mmCIF file of C-alpha atoms in Angstrom:
data_model
loop_
_atom_site.group_PDB
_atom_site.id
_atom_site.type_symbol
_atom_site.label_atom_id
_atom_site.label_comp_id
_atom_site.label_asym_id
_atom_site.label_seq_id
_atom_site.Cartn_x
_atom_site.Cartn_y
_atom_site.Cartn_z
ATOM 1 C CA MET A 19 83.576 9.756 121.929
ATOM 2 C CA LYS A 20 81.350 12.788 122.562
ATOM 3 C CA SER A 21 81.141 15.533 119.944
ATOM 4 C CA THR A 22 82.746 17.913 122.459
ATOM 5 C CA GLU A 23 85.852 15.713 122.449
ATOM 6 C CA LEU A 24 86.625 16.142 118.746
ATOM 7 C CA ASN A 25 89.308 18.630 119.792
ATOM 8 C CA LEU A 26 91.299 15.591 120.937
ATOM 9 C CA ILE A 27 92.009 14.724 117.283
ATOM 10 C CA PRO A 28 94.534 17.534 116.592
ATOM 11 C CA ILE A 29 96.198 16.817 119.945
ATOM 12 C CA PHE A 30 96.592 13.122 119.082
ATOM 13 C CA VAL A 31 98.012 14.002 115.636
ATOM 14 C CA ALA A 32 100.438 16.519 117.134
ATOM 15 C CA ILE A 33 101.723 14.027 119.736
ATOM 16 C CA TYR A 34 102.082 11.287 117.105
ATOM 17 C CA GLU A 35 103.992 13.494 114.666
ATOM 18 C CA GLU A 36 106.156 15.343 117.208
ATOM 19 C CA LYS A 37 106.858 12.259 119.396
ATOM 20 C CA ASN A 38 107.123 14.696 122.310
ATOM 21 C CA LEU A 39 104.422 16.211 124.558
ATOM 22 C CA SER A 40 106.157 19.573 124.978
ATOM 23 C CA LYS A 41 106.670 19.975 121.235
ATOM 24 C CA ALA A 42 103.074 18.918 120.598
ATOM 25 C CA ALA A 43 101.844 21.545 123.067
ATOM 26 C CA SER A 44 103.967 24.246 121.427
ATOM 27 C CA ARG A 45 102.781 23.237 117.961
ATOM 28 C CA ILE A 46 99.091 23.625 118.759
ATOM 29 C CA ASN A 47 99.624 26.525 121.182
ATOM 30 C CA VAL A 48 98.285 24.929 124.370
ATOM 31 C CA SER A 49 99.932 24.123 127.709
ATOM 32 C CA GLN A 50 101.698 20.821 128.304
ATOM 33 C CA PRO A 51 99.293 19.944 131.179
ATOM 34 C CA ALA A 52 96.423 20.369 128.719
ATOM 35 C CA VAL A 53 98.127 17.938 126.314
ATOM 36 C CA SER A 54 98.716 15.452 129.139
ATOM 37 C CA LYS A 55 95.071 15.733 130.193
ATOM 38 C CA ALA A 56 93.914 15.186 126.586
ATOM 39 C CA LEU A 57 96.174 12.143 126.257
ATOM 40 C CA LYS A 58 94.718 10.692 129.459
ATOM 41 C CA ARG A 59 91.216 11.095 128.060
ATOM 42 C CA LEU A 60 92.238 9.490 124.744
ATOM 43 C CA ARG A 61 93.644 6.512 126.635
ATOM 44 C CA GLU A 62 90.324 6.115 128.435
ATOM 45 C CA ILE A 63 88.333 6.334 125.202
ATOM 46 C CA TYR A 64 90.444 3.776 123.344
ATOM 47 C CA ASN A 65 91.426 1.619 126.316
ATOM 48 C CA ASP A 66 95.027 1.667 125.095
ATOM 49 C CA PRO A 67 98.138 3.496 126.377
ATOM 50 C CA LEU A 68 98.625 4.958 122.841
ATOM 51 C CA PHE A 69 102.142 6.256 123.650
ATOM 52 C CA HIS A 70 105.015 5.002 125.798
ATOM 53 C CA ARG A 71 107.677 7.299 127.200
ATOM 54 C CA ASN A 72 111.285 6.975 126.030
ATOM 55 C CA THR A 73 114.444 9.049 126.456
ATOM 56 C CA ALA A 74 113.501 11.419 123.587
ATOM 57 C CA GLY A 75 109.819 11.797 124.403
ATOM 58 C CA VAL A 76 107.170 9.236 123.498
ATOM 59 C CA GLU A 77 106.694 6.504 120.927
ATOM 60 C CA PRO A 78 103.305 5.277 119.618
ATOM 61 C CA THR A 79 101.845 1.883 120.359
ATOM 62 C CA VAL A 80 100.790 -0.432 117.536
ATOM 63 C CA PHE A 81 97.196 0.647 118.062
ATOM 64 C CA ALA A 82 98.118 4.351 117.858
ATOM 65 C CA THR A 83 99.959 3.672 114.596
ATOM 66 C CA ASP A 84 96.870 1.900 113.257
ATOM 67 C CA ILE A 85 94.492 4.783 113.996
ATOM 68 C CA TYR A 86 96.853 7.625 113.002
ATOM 69 C CA PRO A 87 95.966 7.608 109.240
ATOM 70 C CA ALA A 88 92.252 8.035 110.011
ATOM 71 C CA MET A 89 92.930 10.737 112.616
ATOM 72 C CA SER A 90 95.296 12.603 110.287
ATOM 73 C CA THR A 91 92.816 12.420 107.402
ATOM 74 C CA ALA A 92 89.997 13.707 109.587
ATOM 75 C CA LEU A 93 92.117 16.664 110.667
ATOM 76 C CA LYS A 94 93.260 17.444 107.111
ATOM 77 C CA ASN A 95 89.727 17.267 105.770
ATOM 78 C CA PHE A 96 88.510 19.615 108.499
ATOM 79 C CA THR A 97 91.306 22.145 107.960
ATOM 80 C CA SER A 98 90.755 22.034 104.200
ATOM 81 C CA THR A 99 87.112 23.027 104.709
ATOM 82 C CA LEU A 100 88.274 25.918 106.882
ATOM 83 C CA SER A 101 90.710 27.124 104.233
ATOM 84 C CA ALA A 102 87.989 26.764 101.613
ATOM 85 C CA SER A 103 85.750 29.121 103.593
ATOM 86 C CA ARG A 104 88.428 31.792 103.964
ATOM 87 C CA GLU A 105 89.575 34.343 101.455
ATOM 88 C CA PHE A 106 92.663 33.414 99.476
ATOM 89 C CA ASP A 107 94.948 36.220 98.341
ATOM 90 C CA PRO A 108 97.729 34.893 96.083
ATOM 91 C CA LYS A 109 99.709 38.126 96.478
ATOM 92 C CA ILE A 110 100.367 37.449 100.165
ATOM 93 C CA SER A 111 99.701 33.715 100.560
ATOM 94 C CA ASN A 112 102.640 31.462 101.442
ATOM 95 C CA ARG A 113 100.928 28.150 100.688
ATOM 96 C CA ILE A 114 102.909 25.235 99.304
ATOM 97 C CA PHE A 115 101.068 23.248 96.630
ATOM 98 C CA SER A 116 102.087 19.648 95.955
ATOM 99 C CA ILE A 117 101.614 18.386 92.392
ATOM 100 C CA ALA A 118 102.356 14.982 90.846
ATOM 101 C CA VAL A 119 102.979 15.291 87.112
ATOM 102 C CA VAL A 120 103.391 12.801 84.282
ATOM 103 C CA SER A 121 106.922 13.243 82.917
ATOM 104 C CA THR A 122 106.208 14.969 79.591
ATOM 105 C CA MET A 123 104.239 17.744 81.279
ATOM 106 C CA SER A 124 106.875 18.261 83.967
ATOM 107 C CA TYR A 125 109.329 19.326 81.247
ATOM 108 C CA SER A 126 106.969 21.523 79.229
ATOM 109 C CA LEU A 127 104.268 22.867 81.553
ATOM 110 C CA ILE A 128 105.934 23.249 84.957
ATOM 111 C CA PRO A 129 108.578 25.870 83.944
ATOM 112 C CA LYS A 130 105.810 28.064 82.465
ATOM 113 C CA LEU A 131 103.634 27.533 85.541
ATOM 114 C CA ILE A 132 106.459 28.539 87.899
ATOM 115 C CA GLN A 133 107.264 31.692 85.897
ATOM 116 C CA GLN A 134 103.594 32.634 85.899
ATOM 117 C CA ILE A 135 103.137 32.071 89.640
ATOM 118 C CA GLN A 136 106.270 34.037 90.510
ATOM 119 C CA LEU A 137 104.799 37.084 88.779
ATOM 120 C CA CYS A 138 101.459 37.122 90.619
ATOM 121 C CA ALA A 139 102.126 35.118 93.811
ATOM 122 C CA PRO A 140 105.784 35.524 94.858
ATOM 123 C CA ASN A 141 105.397 33.730 98.208
ATOM 124 C CA ILE A 142 103.653 30.617 96.913
ATOM 125 C CA ALA A 143 105.825 27.522 96.395
ATOM 126 C CA LEU A 144 105.372 24.290 94.445
ATOM 127 C CA GLU A 145 106.420 20.740 95.236
ATOM 128 C CA VAL A 146 106.581 18.834 91.940
ATOM 129 C CA HIS A 147 106.719 15.032 92.099
ATOM 130 C CA PRO A 148 106.970 12.333 89.410
ATOM 131 C CA GLN A 149 103.630 10.652 88.768
ATOM 132 C CA PHE A 150 104.539 7.479 90.682
ATOM 133 C CA THR A 151 101.478 7.292 92.914
ATOM 134 C CA GLU A 152 100.183 3.764 93.490
ATOM 135 C CA ASP A 153 96.727 4.694 94.737
ATOM 136 C CA LEU A 154 95.629 7.939 93.137
ATOM 137 C CA GLU A 155 92.373 8.236 95.044
ATOM 138 C CA SER A 156 93.984 7.573 98.409
ATOM 139 C CA ASP A 157 96.915 9.943 97.806
ATOM 140 C CA LEU A 158 94.590 12.782 96.824
ATOM 141 C CA ARG A 159 92.135 12.070 99.659
ATOM 142 C CA LEU A 160 94.976 12.085 102.195
ATOM 143 C CA GLN A 161 96.374 15.242 100.558
ATOM 144 C CA ARG A 162 99.770 13.764 99.804
ATOM 145 C CA TYR A 163 99.231 15.693 96.590
ATOM 146 C CA ASP A 164 96.934 18.639 96.019
ATOM 147 C CA LEU A 165 96.555 17.777 92.360
ATOM 148 C CA VAL A 166 97.772 15.239 89.788
ATOM 149 C CA ILE A 167 98.348 15.773 86.064
ATOM 150 C CA ASP A 168 98.037 12.467 84.218
ATOM 151 C CA LEU A 169 95.945 10.493 81.777
ATOM 152 C CA ALA A 170 92.254 10.473 82.647
ATOM 153 C CA PRO A 171 91.287 7.847 85.273
ATOM 154 C CA ARG A 172 90.188 4.633 83.512
ATOM 155 C CA GLU A 173 87.927 3.259 86.229
ATOM 156 C CA ARG A 174 84.897 4.816 87.880
ATOM 157 C CA SER A 175 86.131 7.144 90.587
ATOM 158 C CA VAL A 176 84.964 9.808 93.011
ATOM 159 C CA LEU A 177 87.838 11.977 91.804
ATOM 160 C CA LYS A 178 87.254 15.118 89.774
ATOM 161 C CA SER A 179 89.103 15.589 86.486
ATOM 162 C CA GLU A 180 89.317 18.175 83.734
ATOM 163 C CA VAL A 181 91.053 17.827 80.369
ATOM 164 C CA ILE A 182 93.725 20.486 80.011
ATOM 165 C CA TYR A 183 95.789 19.254 77.083
ATOM 166 C CA THR A 184 95.365 17.075 74.010
ATOM 167 C CA GLU A 185 98.625 15.540 72.833
ATOM 168 C CA ARG A 186 99.395 13.984 69.461
ATOM 169 C CA LEU A 187 101.159 10.627 69.659
ATOM 170 C CA ARG A 188 103.832 9.503 67.186
ATOM 171 C CA VAL A 189 105.834 6.348 66.542
ATOM 172 C CA VAL A 190 109.528 7.045 67.162
ATOM 173 C CA CYS A 191 112.670 5.212 66.059
ATOM 174 C CA ARG A 192 116.286 6.172 65.421
ATOM 175 C CA GLU A 193 116.953 8.086 62.198
ATOM 176 C CA ASN A 194 118.944 5.285 60.554
ATOM 177 C CA HIS A 195 116.708 2.409 61.615
ATOM 178 C CA PRO A 196 117.484 -0.531 59.293
ATOM 179 C CA ARG A 197 113.861 -1.566 58.631
ATOM 180 C CA ILE A 198 111.681 1.538 59.047
ATOM 181 C CA GLY A 199 111.432 4.216 56.386
ATOM 182 C CA ASP A 200 109.208 7.287 56.212
ATOM 183 C CA SER A 201 106.039 5.475 57.299
ATOM 184 C CA ILE A 202 105.101 2.370 59.247
ATOM 185 C CA SER A 203 102.281 -0.144 58.806
ATOM 186 C CA LEU A 204 100.501 -1.901 61.656
ATOM 187 C CA THR A 205 102.235 -5.157 60.701
ATOM 188 C CA GLU A 206 105.645 -3.461 60.860
ATOM 189 C CA PHE A 207 104.719 -1.730 64.122
ATOM 190 C CA LEU A 208 103.808 -5.028 65.789
ATOM 191 C CA SER A 209 106.811 -6.920 64.395
ATOM 192 C CA GLU A 210 109.331 -4.590 66.056
ATOM 193 C CA ALA A 211 110.487 -4.748 69.674
ATOM 194 C CA HIS A 212 109.223 -1.817 71.765
ATOM 195 C CA VAL A 213 110.235 0.386 74.673
ATOM 196 C CA ALA A 214 107.301 1.859 76.596
ATOM 197 C CA ALA A 215 106.689 4.238 79.487
ATOM 198 C CA SER A 216 105.858 2.288 82.619
ATOM 199 C CA ARG A 217 103.103 2.345 85.182
ATOM 200 C CA TRP A 218 105.693 1.354 87.745
ATOM 201 C CA HIS A 219 103.440 -0.082 90.453
ATOM 202 C CA SER A 220 101.556 -2.499 88.189
ATOM 203 C CA ARG A 221 104.298 -3.712 85.807
ATOM 204 C CA SER A 222 102.278 -2.428 82.879
ATOM 205 C CA SER A 223 102.610 0.361 80.323
ATOM 206 C CA LEU A 224 101.362 3.917 80.671
ATOM 207 C CA LEU A 225 99.444 3.460 77.413
ATOM 208 C CA ASN A 226 97.994 0.014 76.825
ATOM 209 C CA ALA A 227 95.080 -1.830 75.232
ATOM 210 C CA ASP A 228 92.613 0.021 77.465
ATOM 211 C CA ASP A 229 93.612 3.162 75.586
ATOM 212 C CA ILE A 230 94.318 1.765 72.094
ATOM 213 C CA SER A 231 93.261 -1.822 71.384
ATOM 214 C CA GLU A 232 96.085 -2.485 68.901
ATOM 215 C CA LEU A 233 98.699 -1.995 71.621
ATOM 216 C CA GLU A 234 97.853 -5.338 73.238
ATOM 217 C CA ALA A 235 99.944 -7.176 70.644
ATOM 218 C CA ARG A 236 103.123 -5.117 71.146
ATOM 219 C CA ASN A 237 106.357 -6.902 72.020
ATOM 220 C CA ILE A 238 107.564 -4.689 74.896
ATOM 221 C CA VAL A 239 111.105 -5.547 75.960
ATOM 222 C CA ILE A 240 111.857 -2.487 78.114
ATOM 223 C CA ARG A 241 109.618 -0.314 80.270
ATOM 224 C CA ALA A 242 111.264 3.014 81.097
ATOM 225 C CA ALA A 243 110.348 5.505 83.802
ATOM 226 C CA GLY A 244 108.911 8.025 81.346
ATOM 227 C CA ALA A 245 108.948 9.521 77.865
ATOM 228 C CA PHE A 246 112.280 11.288 78.224
ATOM 229 C CA GLU A 247 113.914 8.167 79.658
ATOM 230 C CA MET A 248 112.784 6.279 76.541
ATOM 231 C CA MET A 249 114.644 8.560 74.120
ATOM 232 C CA PRO A 250 118.289 7.509 74.714
ATOM 233 C CA ILE A 251 117.222 3.854 74.555
ATOM 234 C CA ILE A 252 115.490 4.344 71.203
ATOM 235 C CA SER A 253 118.436 6.391 69.927
ATOM 236 C CA ALA A 254 120.974 3.676 70.730
ATOM 237 C CA THR A 255 118.984 0.575 69.639
ATOM 238 C CA ASP A 256 116.545 -0.692 67.023
ATOM 239 C CA LEU A 257 113.676 -0.523 69.546
ATOM 240 C CA ILE A 258 110.729 1.681 68.678
ATOM 241 C CA GLY A 259 108.283 3.494 70.916
ATOM 242 C CA MET A 260 105.369 5.905 71.117
ATOM 243 C CA LEU A 261 106.014 9.447 72.294
ATOM 244 C CA PRO A 262 103.974 12.648 72.485
ATOM 245 C CA GLN A 263 104.777 15.279 69.862
ATOM 246 C CA SER A 264 105.812 17.809 72.535
ATOM 247 C CA ALA A 265 108.563 15.496 73.799
ATOM 248 C CA ILE A 266 109.788 14.944 70.251
ATOM 249 C CA ASP A 267 109.819 18.695 69.642
ATOM 250 C CA ASP A 268 111.904 19.236 72.780
ATOM 251 C CA LEU A 269 114.588 16.557 72.383
ATOM 252 C CA GLY A 270 113.916 14.507 69.252
ATOM 253 C CA THR A 271 116.628 16.273 67.231
ATOM 254 C CA TYR A 272 119.190 15.914 70.003
ATOM 255 C CA TYR A 273 118.670 12.147 70.121
ATOM 256 C CA LYS A 274 118.450 11.882 66.299
ATOM 257 C CA LEU A 275 114.987 10.372 66.334
ATOM 258 C CA LYS A 276 112.527 9.938 63.493
ATOM 259 C CA ALA A 277 108.794 10.448 64.116
ATOM 260 C CA LEU A 278 106.075 8.704 62.099
ATOM 261 C CA ASP A 279 102.288 8.718 62.130
ATOM 262 C CA LEU A 280 100.663 5.942 64.131
ATOM 263 C CA PRO A 281 99.418 3.019 62.009
ATOM 264 C CA PHE A 282 95.964 3.005 63.603
ATOM 265 C CA GLU A 283 93.029 5.361 63.974
ATOM 266 C CA ARG A 284 93.611 6.979 67.347
ATOM 267 C CA GLN A 285 96.353 9.592 67.134
ATOM 268 C CA GLN A 286 95.808 11.611 70.329
ATOM 269 C CA HIS A 287 95.347 11.268 74.062
ATOM 270 C CA ASN A 288 94.132 13.668 76.737
ATOM 271 C CA LEU A 289 95.962 14.813 79.839
ATOM 272 C CA CYS A 290 93.889 15.898 82.812
ATOM 273 C CA MET A 291 94.054 17.725 86.089
ATOM 274 C CA ILE A 292 92.799 15.284 88.722
ATOM 275 C CA TRP A 293 91.834 16.216 92.288
ATOM 276 C CA HIS A 294 89.737 15.072 95.220
ATOM 277 C CA PRO A 295 86.213 16.573 95.309
ATOM 278 C CA SER A 296 86.811 17.877 98.838
ATOM 279 C CA ARG A 297 89.195 20.434 97.317
ATOM 280 C CA THR A 298 86.873 21.724 94.600
ATOM 281 C CA VAL A 299 85.643 24.776 96.519
ATOM 282 C CA ASP A 300 88.962 25.549 98.200
ATOM 283 C CA ARG A 301 89.782 29.041 96.915
ATOM 284 C CA GLY A 302 93.516 28.382 96.814
ATOM 285 C CA HIS A 303 93.055 25.084 95.002
ATOM 286 C CA ARG A 304 90.689 26.692 92.524
ATOM 287 C CA TRP A 305 93.302 29.412 91.914
ATOM 288 C CA LEU A 306 95.954 26.727 91.284
ATOM 289 C CA ARG A 307 93.734 25.015 88.706
ATOM 290 C CA GLN A 308 93.178 28.338 86.968
ATOM 291 C CA GLN A 309 96.925 28.971 86.855
ATOM 292 C CA ILE A 310 97.545 25.553 85.301
ATOM 293 C CA LYS A 311 94.937 26.146 82.615
ATOM 294 C CA LYS A 312 96.427 29.568 81.904
ATOM 295 C CA ALA A 313 99.935 28.084 81.596
ATOM 296 C CA VAL A 314 98.633 25.417 79.180
ATOM 297 C CA LEU A 315 97.252 28.157 76.914
ATOM 298 C CA THR A 316 100.748 29.606 76.544
ATOM 299 C CA GLU A 317 102.123 26.261 75.316
#
C-alpha cells in the first residue's frame, strides 16, 4: 500500500461498521462512487473481496473481520493525535469520556466528579463501567476506555499510571461474630473462612499474595464482584473479609459490620489512574485527569 492510499483506512472502517456503502459515504462525507472506488482499490491491495452484498447492504468476509481491529486502531490512534494537537475548551466541548472504575471508587469518587464536571463543562458526558477489563493494556490502546481507576499494574507495562488515592484496609466481620472480638490475630485471621473481591477473568482475588504475602494462606470460599457486594454476605454469615475504610464508612453501619485493624504490617493500598501513553498529551484527556485529581481532593 502506498502512503497516498492511507485514506483508504477510514473508508474501510466506515464500510465495516455501517455495513452499507451509502451510509459509509454519508458518515465520512464523500460520494458513494468514491466509496465504491476505494473499496475496489482495497480489494486489489488485499486480493480479497472484503465485503459481500446482501439485502441490507454488505457483510464482511472472514479476512475483513480479521484486519478490522488493526484498521480501527490505526484510525483511532491517528484521530487521537489530531485531537491532542487541537485546543480543548471544556465549556463548549461535547466529548464523551469512558472510564472503568474499581467498585469502591465508583461509589465515592464518581458522584463528586460528575458534580464537578457539570459546573465547568455542561456538555461533557461520562460513561462509567465496572472494572471488568480482561486485558487492560489492549482495552486502553484500542480506546475502549479512556482511563481506568484501579490498583497499580503489577507487571511491567507501557501504560502510564499515577497514584490518586491511598486507602486504609480493614478486616470486617458481622458485629456479633461468635469468635472475633475487638481485635484479630494473624492466626485467627487465617483460621476463618473469607469472602474476597474477585478479579473475574482470572478466578483470583483483587488483593492477593502479590500485594500482601500473608494473604496466600487465606481460605477463600466466596469471591464477590466487588467490595459492596461483599457486605451483605459478611453481614449474614460468619465469613470475614478485607474492605477499604471508605466503603465501611459508607455502608458499614447499615450492614452492622465491625472493622478491625489488619493483623500484619501493610495497612494501605494505592489506587491509580491508568491510561495509554498515546493519550498523555491529549488536551481533553489531560483535563479529565486533572478533574479526577481535583475530585479526589474533596474526598
